[in-house]
Amino acid sequence: MPLVESGPSAPADDTELIARVARAYTSAAAAHPGTGSFWTAFNDGVKRDIHIGLSSSDPAVWAQILRRPDQNAHFWGFDAVCKAPEGEVEPHELVFRNLNAEGDWRLSYALWLHGALISLAEAVGAMRVLYPETAPGVHYAVHGEPADPDVVLDGIAANIDADIDFPNPYPGEIGFETRRGVVGFRALQAIYQAWRVAQIVKGRPNARVLEIGAGLGRTAYYAHRFFGLKDYTIIDIPLTNAAQGYFVGRTVGANAVAFVGEEKSPDQIKILPPESLTTLTEDYDLILNVDSFTELDQPTVSKYWKFARERASFLLSINHEFNPIPLRELHRADPGSSYSRYPYWMRRGYVEELIAF
């Protein structure tokens, strides 16, 4: 399938939302000491202009940063709607340039995205898992492989009982064009993650979920809107909180999001900096972490593990193991919990680990 880019969305009455995001960022950034992870280095380097702009008193600057991430580096490292700074290559593009320096990286990206779409369909039972122990092509000759993403998505939606969509509040999001919106790689990951969270907490009325390190907030969007998980809290560093706040506010609704320093209700998505962790008084049915525990320094990961151990029923981790501290090491040091581990359906090189406390 050819790749397309989302165009400008309809004008939104987002002035008050932008002001709330900027106000929350200024408060959170002033109290945030940073960590030993490479995310701190990113924010002090590549994203320095974003910090300066959101810390300013100019609403026009706030709006330009939040509405047009395709023109800046705000989403650098956690979402593909991003402009690379001078002399750099956007991380998603860099993956494919590293894999094949001679080929067209957009073709590689399209194949990657198609693979993720089929993996999601296989994971939820909308398609049969490829059986490779036949002659080449026989599996799909017998069982078919829909080429139209809309057909695959219809099957996925039916199997998870959620009429999913793909909100594109920003121009420049790369993906496949469908009647549900432009389908990007990160959105497909988020659908699977929200579905898995909903499976784990099923049968728990008014389930309370906490996500540590939430990217753009896409998983929160799907969990809240399509799986009925209304009491959802995000803990992340302030610059990423700002991206999450605007995205969730634009897609779910400004009244459905609450920031640090604001009144909060159980049916809102709460977006908070790490320093707020000590102020949380609730217990959680599940804590989710995707693509960050193995990228944090040891003291920070140990703090989050201790919080989960004391305050959660389950911890679901979806991470790679390339960096020094895989999650299984924390479990080995704390064996009083049950642990299961298996490959992550959606992305080769990642492992899905579920800990029950």
Short mmCIF file of C-alpha atoms in Angstrom, two decimals:
data_model
loop_
_atom_site.label_atom_id
_atom_site.label_comp_id
_atom_site.label_asym_id
_atom_site.label_seq_id
_atom_site.Cartn_x
_atom_site.Cartn_y
_atom_site.Cartn_z
CA MET A 1 0.00 0.00 0.00
CA PRO A 2 1.25 3.52 -0.73
CA LEU A 3 1.99 5.79 2.20
CA VAL A 4 0.13 9.07 2.62
CA GLU A 5 0.46 11.97 5.03
CA SER A 6 -2.45 13.39 6.98
CA GLY A 7 -3.45 16.90 6.05
CA PRO A 8 -4.46 19.84 8.24
CA SER A 9 -7.40 19.03 10.50
CA ALA A 10 -10.45 21.21 10.90
CA PRO A 11 -9.83 24.32 13.02
CA ALA A 12 -10.40 23.59 16.69
CA ASP A 13 -11.48 25.80 19.56
CA ASP A 14 -8.37 24.86 21.49
CA THR A 15 -7.15 28.19 22.90
CA GLU A 16 -8.07 27.35 26.48
CA LEU A 17 -6.65 23.81 26.17
CA ILE A 18 -3.34 25.22 24.92
CA ALA A 19 -3.20 27.65 27.86
CA ARG A 20 -3.86 24.81 30.31
CA VAL A 21 -1.10 22.71 28.73
CA ALA A 22 1.40 25.58 28.93
CA ARG A 23 0.42 26.38 32.51
CA ALA A 24 0.83 22.77 33.59
CA TYR A 25 4.15 22.49 31.76
CA THR A 26 5.61 25.56 33.45
CA SER A 27 4.62 24.23 36.88
CA ALA A 28 5.87 20.67 36.24
CA ALA A 29 9.14 21.70 34.58
CA ALA A 30 10.05 23.94 37.51
CA ALA A 31 9.78 20.98 39.89
CA HIS A 32 11.35 18.33 37.65
CA PRO A 33 15.03 17.55 38.38
CA GLY A 34 15.55 15.25 35.39
CA THR A 35 16.75 11.66 35.47
CA GLY A 36 19.78 9.70 34.38
CA SER A 37 18.08 8.49 31.20
CA PHE A 38 18.82 9.61 27.66
CA TRP A 39 15.40 11.33 27.64
CA THR A 40 16.85 14.04 29.86
CA ALA A 41 19.66 14.54 27.37
CA PHE A 42 17.12 14.76 24.54
CA ASN A 43 15.17 17.42 26.38
CA ASP A 44 18.26 19.42 27.22
CA GLY A 45 19.49 19.23 23.61
CA VAL A 46 17.20 18.40 20.70
CA LYS A 47 14.11 19.74 22.48
CA ARG A 48 15.58 22.78 24.16
CA ASP A 49 13.63 25.15 21.89
CA ILE A 50 10.38 23.40 22.84
CA HIS A 51 11.11 23.97 26.52
CA ILE A 52 11.88 27.63 25.93
CA GLY A 53 8.74 28.12 23.84
CA LEU A 54 6.34 26.43 26.27
CA SER A 55 7.95 28.34 29.17
CA SER A 56 7.37 31.67 27.44
CA SER A 57 4.40 33.95 27.96
CA ASP A 58 3.42 34.00 24.29
CA PRO A 59 0.22 32.04 23.45
CA ALA A 60 1.08 32.17 19.74
CA VAL A 61 4.34 30.29 20.41
CA TRP A 62 2.53 27.68 22.54
CA ALA A 63 -0.03 27.16 19.79
CA GLN A 64 2.59 26.76 17.05
CA ILE A 65 4.47 24.13 19.07
CA LEU A 66 1.40 22.10 20.06
CA ARG A 67 -0.58 22.32 16.83
CA ARG A 68 2.29 21.69 14.40
CA PRO A 69 4.63 18.97 15.72
CA ASP A 70 5.48 18.20 12.08
CA GLN A 71 7.43 21.48 12.13
CA ASN A 72 9.43 20.89 15.33
CA ALA A 73 11.15 18.20 17.41
CA HIS A 74 8.62 17.97 20.22
CA PHE A 75 7.72 14.33 19.49
CA TRP A 76 11.32 13.29 18.84
CA GLY A 77 11.81 9.68 19.95
CA PHE A 78 8.22 8.78 20.88
CA ASP A 79 6.05 9.50 17.84
CA ALA A 80 6.61 9.81 14.11
CA VAL A 81 4.98 13.24 13.62
CA CYS A 82 8.24 15.12 13.93
CA LYS A 83 10.70 17.34 12.08
CA ALA A 84 14.35 16.39 12.46
CA PRO A 85 16.66 19.18 13.64
CA GLU A 86 19.41 20.31 11.29
CA GLY A 87 21.92 17.50 10.77
CA GLU A 88 19.72 14.81 12.36
CA VAL A 89 17.42 12.08 10.97
CA GLU A 90 14.02 11.47 12.55
CA PRO A 91 14.32 8.23 14.62
CA HIS A 92 11.63 6.23 12.78
CA GLU A 93 13.20 7.09 9.44
CA LEU A 94 16.67 6.35 10.84
CA VAL A 95 15.67 2.77 11.69
CA PHE A 96 15.07 2.02 8.02
CA ARG A 97 18.07 3.93 6.74
CA ASN A 98 20.21 1.81 9.08
CA LEU A 99 18.57 -1.42 7.88
CA ASN A 100 18.92 -0.55 4.20
CA ALA A 101 21.07 2.45 3.36
CA GLU A 102 20.52 2.05 -0.40
CA GLY A 103 16.76 1.51 -0.52
CA ASP A 104 13.79 3.83 -0.23
CA TRP A 105 13.09 4.12 3.50
CA ARG A 106 9.42 4.89 2.83
CA LEU A 107 9.00 1.52 1.11
CA SER A 108 10.55 -0.18 4.12
CA TYR A 109 8.26 1.82 6.40
CA ALA A 110 5.20 0.73 4.39
CA LEU A 111 6.23 -2.93 4.73
CA TRP A 112 6.76 -2.45 8.48
CA LEU A 113 3.37 -0.81 8.85
CA HIS A 114 1.68 -3.56 6.83
CA GLY A 115 3.36 -6.16 9.04
CA ALA A 116 2.03 -4.41 12.16
CA LEU A 117 -1.49 -4.32 10.71
CA ILE A 118 -1.41 -8.07 9.95
CA SER A 119 0.12 -8.79 13.38
CA LEU A 120 -2.71 -6.93 15.09
CA ALA A 121 -5.27 -8.88 13.07
CA GLU A 122 -3.55 -12.15 14.02
CA ALA A 123 -3.27 -11.16 17.68
CA VAL A 124 -6.98 -10.47 18.12
CA GLY A 125 -8.07 -13.44 16.00
CA ALA A 126 -9.26 -11.51 12.95
CA MET A 127 -6.81 -13.45 10.76
CA ARG A 128 -5.23 -16.87 11.09
CA VAL A 129 -1.61 -16.84 12.18
CA LEU A 130 0.66 -17.54 9.24
CA TYR A 131 1.62 -21.21 9.09
CA PRO A 132 5.06 -21.30 7.43
CA GLU A 133 5.54 -25.06 7.17
CA THR A 134 4.02 -25.26 3.69
CA ALA A 135 5.27 -24.33 0.25
CA PRO A 136 5.66 -20.55 -0.18
CA GLY A 137 2.34 -18.82 -0.64
CA VAL A 138 0.14 -21.80 0.23
CA HIS A 139 -1.15 -20.38 3.53
CA TYR A 140 -2.47 -17.22 1.91
CA ALA A 141 -3.70 -19.09 -1.15
CA VAL A 142 -5.90 -21.16 1.16
CA HIS A 143 -6.92 -18.58 3.74
CA GLY A 144 -6.48 -15.29 1.90
CA GLU A 145 -4.66 -12.10 2.81
CA PRO A 146 -6.78 -8.97 2.32
CA ALA A 147 -4.81 -6.27 0.58
CA ASP A 148 -7.26 -3.52 1.58
CA PRO A 149 -6.45 -2.12 5.06
CA ASP A 150 -10.11 -1.24 5.55
CA VAL A 151 -11.07 -4.92 5.24
CA VAL A 152 -8.42 -5.92 7.80
CA LEU A 153 -9.49 -3.13 10.14
CA ASP A 154 -13.14 -4.17 9.87
CA GLY A 155 -12.14 -7.64 11.04
CA ILE A 156 -10.06 -6.24 13.90
CA ALA A 157 -12.88 -3.95 15.06
CA ALA A 158 -15.38 -6.83 15.01
CA ASN A 159 -13.08 -9.10 17.01
CA ILE A 160 -12.35 -6.57 19.75
CA ASP A 161 -15.89 -5.18 19.77
CA ALA A 162 -14.69 -1.60 19.29
CA ASP A 163 -15.44 0.59 16.29
CA ILE A 164 -11.92 2.01 16.29
CA ASP A 165 -10.84 5.12 14.47
CA PHE A 166 -7.58 6.95 13.81
CA PRO A 167 -7.72 10.59 14.85
CA ASN A 168 -5.20 12.74 12.98
CA PRO A 169 -5.20 16.14 14.68
CA TYR A 170 -1.82 16.98 13.11
CA PRO A 171 -0.68 17.29 9.51
CA GLY A 172 2.21 15.10 8.46
CA GLU A 173 1.28 11.80 10.11
CA ILE A 174 2.55 9.00 7.84
CA GLY A 175 0.46 5.91 7.23
CA PHE A 176 -2.14 4.11 5.11
CA GLU A 177 -5.23 5.99 4.04
CA THR A 178 -8.47 4.38 5.25
CA ARG A 179 -12.03 5.48 5.87
CA ARG A 180 -11.20 5.45 9.60
CA GLY A 181 -8.34 7.95 9.17
CA VAL A 182 -4.64 7.70 8.36
CA VAL A 183 -3.32 4.54 10.05
CA GLY A 184 0.11 5.06 11.56
CA PHE A 185 2.45 2.57 13.21
CA ARG A 186 2.11 3.99 16.71
CA ALA A 187 -1.69 3.92 16.55
CA LEU A 188 -1.70 0.18 15.75
CA GLN A 189 0.57 -0.46 18.73
CA ALA A 190 -1.77 1.56 20.94
CA ILE A 191 -4.86 -0.38 19.89
CA TYR A 192 -3.22 -3.66 20.84
CA GLN A 193 -1.97 -2.25 24.15
CA ALA A 194 -5.37 -0.82 25.11
CA TRP A 195 -7.02 -4.14 24.18
CA ARG A 196 -4.56 -6.08 26.34
CA VAL A 197 -5.12 -3.75 29.29
CA ALA A 198 -8.89 -4.18 28.90
CA GLN A 199 -8.47 -7.97 28.84
CA ILE A 200 -6.41 -8.01 32.03
CA VAL A 201 -8.77 -5.80 34.06
CA LYS A 202 -11.97 -7.31 32.64
CA GLY A 203 -14.47 -8.04 35.38
CA ARG A 204 -13.12 -5.32 37.65
CA PRO A 205 -15.79 -2.59 37.87
CA ASN A 206 -14.43 0.94 37.48
CA ALA A 207 -10.92 -0.39 36.86
CA ARG A 208 -8.15 2.08 37.60
CA VAL A 209 -5.14 2.12 35.23
CA LEU A 210 -1.81 3.94 35.53
CA GLU A 211 0.55 4.21 32.56
CA ILE A 212 4.17 5.14 33.17
CA GLY A 213 5.78 6.61 30.07
CA ALA A 214 2.86 6.95 27.65
CA GLY A 215 4.30 8.37 24.45
CA LEU A 216 1.73 10.62 22.82
CA GLY A 217 -1.13 9.17 24.87
CA ARG A 218 -2.57 7.07 22.06
CA THR A 219 -3.10 4.02 24.32
CA ALA A 220 -4.97 6.20 26.82
CA TYR A 221 -7.16 7.45 23.98
CA TYR A 222 -8.20 3.95 22.88
CA ALA A 223 -8.55 2.63 26.44
CA HIS A 224 -10.75 5.55 27.46
CA ARG A 225 -12.85 5.91 24.32
CA PHE A 226 -13.32 2.37 23.06
CA PHE A 227 -12.71 0.06 26.02
CA GLY A 228 -14.49 2.00 28.77
CA LEU A 229 -11.41 2.53 30.96
CA LYS A 230 -12.25 6.02 32.17
CA ASP A 231 -10.08 6.23 35.30
CA TYR A 232 -6.71 6.47 33.57
CA THR A 233 -3.58 8.19 34.86
CA ILE A 234 -0.37 8.97 32.94
CA ILE A 235 2.99 9.61 34.59
CA ASP A 236 5.64 11.06 32.29
CA ILE A 237 8.25 13.78 32.04
CA PRO A 238 6.90 17.34 31.60
CA LEU A 239 7.70 17.86 27.91
CA THR A 240 5.97 14.61 26.99
CA ASN A 241 3.07 15.51 29.31
CA ALA A 242 2.55 18.63 27.19
CA ALA A 243 2.28 16.55 24.00
CA GLN A 244 -0.07 14.08 25.71
CA GLY A 245 -2.26 16.81 27.13
CA TYR A 246 -2.87 18.47 23.82
CA PHE A 247 -3.40 15.19 21.92
CA VAL A 248 -5.85 13.76 24.47
CA GLY A 249 -7.61 17.09 24.83
CA ARG A 250 -8.08 17.35 21.07
CA THR A 251 -9.17 13.74 20.54
CA VAL A 252 -11.13 12.78 23.65
CA GLY A 253 -12.17 16.28 24.68
CA ALA A 254 -10.69 19.06 26.79
CA ASN A 255 -13.00 18.24 29.70
CA ALA A 256 -11.82 14.62 29.68
CA VAL A 257 -8.25 15.53 30.64
CA ALA A 258 -6.85 16.90 33.91
CA PHE A 259 -3.37 18.31 34.53
CA VAL A 260 -1.15 18.81 37.55
CA GLY A 261 -2.64 21.52 39.77
CA GLU A 262 -6.20 20.98 38.48
CA GLU A 263 -9.21 19.34 40.09
CA LYS A 264 -9.54 15.72 38.95
CA SER A 265 -12.36 13.21 38.67
CA PRO A 266 -12.32 9.42 38.24
CA ASP A 267 -13.63 9.59 34.68
CA GLN A 268 -10.79 11.80 33.42
CA ILE A 269 -7.39 11.01 31.94
CA LYS A 270 -4.98 12.46 34.49
CA ILE A 271 -1.66 13.65 33.00
CA LEU A 272 1.02 14.12 35.65
CA PRO A 273 4.81 14.49 36.01
CA PRO A 274 6.91 11.92 37.94
CA GLU A 275 6.98 14.14 41.02
CA SER A 276 3.22 13.55 41.40
CA LEU A 277 3.77 9.84 42.04
CA THR A 278 4.20 10.43 45.78
CA THR A 279 0.88 12.32 45.94
CA LEU A 280 -1.21 9.49 44.48
CA THR A 281 -3.33 7.78 47.12
CA GLU A 282 -5.25 5.28 44.99
CA ASP A 283 -4.51 1.63 44.35
CA TYR A 284 -4.42 0.53 40.71
CA ASP A 285 -5.80 -2.53 39.00
CA LEU A 286 -3.00 -2.36 36.44
CA ILE A 287 0.15 -0.38 35.76
CA LEU A 288 1.31 -0.30 32.13
CA ASN A 289 4.76 0.51 30.82
CA VAL A 290 5.69 0.45 27.14
CA ASP A 291 9.06 1.27 25.68
CA SER A 292 10.59 3.03 28.67
CA PHE A 293 11.53 0.90 31.71
CA THR A 294 14.62 -0.47 29.97
CA GLU A 295 15.58 3.07 28.92
CA LEU A 296 15.58 4.54 32.44
CA ASP A 297 18.32 4.59 35.06
CA GLN A 298 18.31 1.99 37.83
CA PRO A 299 17.07 4.24 40.69
CA THR A 300 14.11 5.45 38.63
CA VAL A 301 13.08 1.96 37.52
CA SER A 302 13.42 0.66 41.08
CA LYS A 303 11.17 3.47 42.33
CA TYR A 304 8.48 2.57 39.81
CA TRP A 305 8.80 -1.16 40.60
CA LYS A 306 8.40 -0.45 44.33
CA PHE A 307 5.30 1.67 43.63
CA ALA A 308 3.77 -1.08 41.49
CA ARG A 309 4.64 -3.72 44.10
CA GLU A 310 2.82 -1.78 46.82
CA ARG A 311 -0.08 -0.27 44.90
CA ALA A 312 -1.06 -2.42 41.91
CA SER A 313 -2.59 -5.80 41.20
CA PHE A 314 -0.81 -6.21 37.87
CA LEU A 315 2.13 -4.71 36.01
CA LEU A 316 2.20 -5.11 32.23
CA SER A 317 5.55 -4.32 30.62
CA ILE A 318 6.16 -4.21 26.86
CA ASN A 319 9.83 -3.43 26.30
CA HIS A 320 12.91 -4.44 24.36
CA GLU A 321 15.88 -5.93 26.21
CA PHE A 322 18.76 -4.26 24.42
CA ASN A 323 19.60 -1.90 27.26
CA PRO A 324 21.30 -2.93 30.55
CA ILE A 325 18.28 -3.49 32.84
CA PRO A 326 15.61 -5.91 31.54
CA LEU A 327 12.51 -6.10 33.71
CA ARG A 328 13.07 -9.78 34.53
CA GLU A 329 16.06 -8.73 36.66
CA LEU A 330 13.73 -6.76 38.93
CA HIS A 331 11.44 -9.77 39.22
CA ARG A 332 14.36 -12.07 40.06
CA ALA A 333 15.32 -9.72 42.87
CA ASP A 334 11.72 -9.75 44.13
CA PRO A 335 10.40 -13.30 43.61
CA GLY A 336 7.21 -12.92 45.67
CA SER A 337 5.14 -12.27 42.57
CA SER A 338 3.98 -14.37 39.63
CA TYR A 339 5.59 -13.72 36.27
CA SER A 340 4.80 -14.64 32.67
CA ARG A 341 6.79 -13.73 29.60
CA TYR A 342 6.24 -14.11 25.87
CA PRO A 343 7.06 -12.38 22.59
CA TYR A 344 5.14 -9.19 21.87
CA TRP A 345 2.75 -9.75 18.98
CA MET A 346 3.23 -6.35 17.44
CA ARG A 347 6.95 -5.74 17.22
CA ARG A 348 9.85 -8.12 16.86
CA GLY A 349 12.54 -7.63 19.50
CA TYR A 350 10.05 -6.72 22.23
CA VAL A 351 8.84 -8.92 25.08
CA GLU A 352 5.50 -8.72 26.87
CA GLU A 353 5.78 -9.43 30.61
CA LEU A 354 2.88 -9.65 33.05
CA ILE A 355 3.56 -9.54 36.80
CA ALA A 356 0.81 -10.27 39.32
CA PHE A 357 1.51 -8.93 42.80
#
